[in-house]
CSV table of C-alpha atoms and ligand atoms in Angstrom, one decimal:
chain,number,residue,atom,x,y,z
R,166,MET,CA,108.2,95.7,98.8
R,167,LYS,CA,110.5,95.3,97.8
R,168,THR,CA,113.4,97.5,95.8
R,169,LEU,CA,116.5,97.3,93.5
R,170,ILE,CA,119.6,97.3,94.9
R,171,ILE,CA,122.7,97.3,91.8
R,172,ILE,CA,126.8,97.2,93.1
R,173,LYS,CA,127.9,99.3,90.4
R,174,PRO,CA,131.6,99.3,88.1
R,175,ASP,CA,133.9,100.6,90.5
R,176,ALA,CA,133.0,98.5,93.2
R,177,VAL,CA,133.1,95.1,91.6
R,178,GLN,CA,136.4,96.8,90.4
R,179,ARG,CA,137.5,97.5,94.3
R,180,GLY,CA,136.7,93.7,95.5
R,181,LEU,CA,134.0,95.4,97.4
R,182,ILE,CA,131.0,92.6,96.6
R,183,GLY,CA,131.0,91.2,99.3
R,184,GLU,CA,131.6,93.9,101.9
R,185,ILE,CA,128.4,95.8,100.1
R,186,ILE,CA,126.2,92.8,99.7
R,187,GLY,CA,126.8,92.4,103.8
R,188,ARG,CA,125.4,95.5,103.7
R,189,PHE,CA,122.4,94.6,102.6
R,190,GLU,CA,121.8,91.6,103.8
R,191,LYS,CA,121.8,93.7,107.3
R,192,ILE,CA,118.3,95.3,105.9
R,193,GLY,CA,116.5,92.8,103.6
R,194,LYS,CA,116.1,89.9,102.7
R,195,ILE,CA,117.8,88.9,98.9
R,196,LEU,CA,115.4,87.5,96.6
R,197,GLY,CA,117.7,87.1,93.7
R,198,LEU,CA,121.0,88.5,93.1
R,199,LYS,CA,123.8,88.3,90.2
R,200,LEU,CA,126.4,89.1,88.0
R,201,LEU,CA,125.8,91.2,84.5
R,202,LEU,CA,127.5,92.8,81.7
R,203,MET,CA,124.6,95.5,81.3
R,204,ASP,CA,124.1,96.3,77.3
R,205,LYS,CA,123.7,99.5,76.2
R,206,GLU,CA,120.2,99.0,75.4
R,207,ARG,CA,120.0,97.9,79.5
R,208,ALA,CA,121.3,100.9,80.7
R,209,GLN,CA,119.2,103.0,78.8
R,210,ARG,CA,115.9,101.8,80.4
R,211,LEU,CA,117.3,101.4,83.9
R,212,TYR,CA,118.0,105.2,83.1
R,213,SER,CA,115.7,106.5,81.0
R,214,VAL,CA,114.8,109.1,83.3
R,215,HIS,CA,117.4,110.9,83.2
R,216,GLU,CA,117.5,110.8,79.4
R,217,GLY,CA,118.1,114.0,77.7
R,218,LYS,CA,120.0,115.1,81.2
R,219,PRO,CA,123.7,116.3,80.9
R,220,PHE,CA,124.9,114.2,82.4
R,221,TYR,CA,122.7,110.7,80.4
R,222,ASP,CA,125.8,109.8,78.0
R,223,GLU,CA,128.1,109.3,81.3
R,224,LEU,CA,126.0,107.1,83.0
R,225,VAL,CA,125.6,105.0,80.0
R,226,ASP,CA,128.6,104.9,79.5
R,227,TYR,CA,129.6,103.9,83.0
R,228,ILE,CA,127.3,101.9,84.1
R,229,THR,CA,128.4,99.9,80.8
R,230,SER,CA,131.7,100.2,81.5
R,231,GLY,CA,132.5,96.8,83.4
R,232,PRO,CA,130.2,94.3,85.2
R,233,VAL,CA,128.3,94.8,88.3
R,234,VAL,CA,126.3,93.2,90.7
R,235,VAL,CA,122.1,94.1,91.3
R,236,GLY,CA,120.5,92.5,93.0
R,237,VAL,CA,116.3,93.0,94.6
R,238,LEU,CA,115.7,93.0,98.5
R,239,ASP,CA,112.2,93.1,100.7
R,240,GLY,CA,110.9,94.3,103.7
R,241,GLU,CA,109.1,96.4,105.2
R,242,ASN,CA,109.7,100.7,104.5
R,243,ILE,CA,113.0,98.6,101.8
R,244,ILE,CA,113.0,101.2,99.8
R,245,LYS,CA,113.7,104.5,101.9
R,246,ILE,CA,116.1,102.4,104.2
R,247,ALA,CA,117.9,100.8,101.2
R,248,ARG,CA,117.6,105.1,100.0
R,249,GLU,CA,119.7,105.5,103.4
R,250,ILE,CA,122.0,103.3,103.8
R,251,LEU,CA,123.4,103.9,99.5
R,252,GLY,CA,124.1,108.0,101.4
R,253,ALA,CA,123.4,110.5,98.9
R,254,THR,CA,124.0,110.8,95.8
R,255,ASN,CA,127.2,112.8,95.6
R,256,PRO,CA,129.3,111.0,98.0
R,257,GLU,CA,131.0,114.0,98.9
R,258,ASN,CA,128.1,115.5,100.7
R,259,ALA,CA,127.2,110.5,102.0
R,260,VAL,CA,128.1,110.6,105.8
R,261,ALA,CA,130.7,108.5,106.6
R,262,GLY,CA,128.8,105.2,107.6
R,263,THR,CA,126.5,104.8,104.5
R,264,ILE,CA,128.4,102.9,101.2
R,265,ARG,CA,128.0,105.8,99.5
R,266,GLY,CA,129.8,108.0,101.6
R,267,ASP,CA,132.5,105.1,102.5
R,268,PHE,CA,133.2,104.0,99.0
R,269,GLY,CA,132.4,106.3,96.9
R,270,LEU,CA,134.7,108.5,94.3
R,271,ASP,CA,132.6,110.6,92.7
R,272,VAL,CA,128.8,111.2,91.7
R,273,GLY,CA,129.6,109.0,88.7
R,274,LYS,CA,131.3,106.6,90.1
R,275,ASN,CA,129.3,106.4,93.6
R,276,THR,CA,129.6,102.9,94.1
R,277,VAL,CA,125.7,101.1,94.1
R,278,HIS,CA,121.9,102.1,93.5
R,279,GLY,CA,118.6,101.6,94.5
R,280,SER,CA,115.4,102.4,93.4
R,281,ASP,CA,113.9,105.8,94.4
R,282,SER,CA,110.1,104.8,94.8
R,283,VAL,CA,107.8,102.4,94.6
R,284,LYS,CA,107.3,102.8,90.6
R,285,SER,CA,110.9,103.0,89.7
R,286,ALA,CA,111.4,99.7,92.2
R,287,GLU,CA,107.8,98.0,89.9
R,288,TYR,CA,109.9,99.3,87.1
R,289,GLU,CA,113.6,98.3,87.1
R,290,ILE,CA,113.2,95.0,88.7
R,291,PRO,CA,111.5,93.9,85.9
R,292,ILE,CA,114.5,94.5,83.9
R,293,PHE,CA,116.8,92.1,85.3
R,294,PHE,CA,114.6,89.8,86.5
R,295,SER,CA,112.5,87.5,85.0
R,296,GLU,CA,109.1,87.3,88.4
R,297,ASN,CA,110.5,83.4,88.2
R,298,GLU,CA,114.0,84.5,89.5
R,299,LEU,CA,112.9,85.8,92.5
R,300,VAL,CA,113.0,84.1,95.2
R,301,ASP,CA,110.7,84.7,98.7
R,302,ARG,CA,110.8,81.5,100.4
Y,499,IDP,P1,120.0,108.4,92.5
Y,499,IDP,O1,121.5,107.1,92.6
Y,499,IDP,O2,120.9,108.7,94.1
Y,499,IDP,O3,119.0,108.0,92.6
Y,499,IDP,P2,119.4,110.9,90.4
Y,499,IDP,O4,119.5,112.3,90.4
Y,499,IDP,O5,119.7,109.5,90.6
Y,499,IDP,O6,120.4,110.4,92.0
Y,499,IDP,O7,120.9,109.5,89.3
Y,499,IDP,C1,121.7,108.3,88.7
Y,499,IDP,C2,122.7,107.8,88.7
Y,499,IDP,O8,123.1,109.2,87.7
Y,499,IDP,C3,123.3,108.9,90.2
Y,499,IDP,O9,123.7,108.4,90.8
Y,499,IDP,C4,125.0,109.2,89.4
Y,499,IDP,O10,125.5,107.9,89.3
Y,499,IDP,C5,124.2,110.2,88.4
Y,499,IDP,N1,124.7,110.9,88.3
Y,499,IDP,C6,123.4,112.2,89.3
Y,499,IDP,N2,123.6,113.4,89.6
Y,499,IDP,C7,125.2,113.5,87.8
Y,499,IDP,C8,125.9,114.8,87.8
Y,499,IDP,O11,125.7,116.0,88.0
Y,499,IDP,N3,127.1,114.1,87.0
Y,499,IDP,C9,127.1,112.5,87.0
Y,499,IDP,N4,126.4,111.8,87.4
Y,499,IDP,C10,125.7,112.0,88.4
Y,500,MG,MG1,118.1,108.3,91.6
């Protein structure tokens, strides 16, 4: 099973890439990893399920505001496990010891993304990685 993780601009800006990758590395196998600046079209594809919601424009503006690190993690039950270490969407509700609990700034600048289902992962991963960029050996 695979999931897409994203280290969002607030975390990259604060020098948290290493800390956060370290946490992901403990729960799964990294098959792909890259730093990039998302353009608006890619951000809109990633967040298409949120189109029409009040925070959608803010969300797209934010995720394109600075570099992000995108990665693919592999492992048994990895989608659920990664969501657990992400913590609640709103850092105010995220438990200490989770990434958002420890580093999240607000519901928008909440430090990390993780696919929420197999269907989402299968949609999100190809937005950032072609099949031959995923190394599984
Ligand atoms: P998730 O990232 O925990 O899966 P979603 O509900 O899928 O949360 O929302 C996607 C992203 O949109 C969140 O990570 C967060 O950054 C942003 N977001 C969600 N709800 C709000 C809101 O009420 N205001 C501003 N941003 C929001
Ligand atoms: Mg989500």
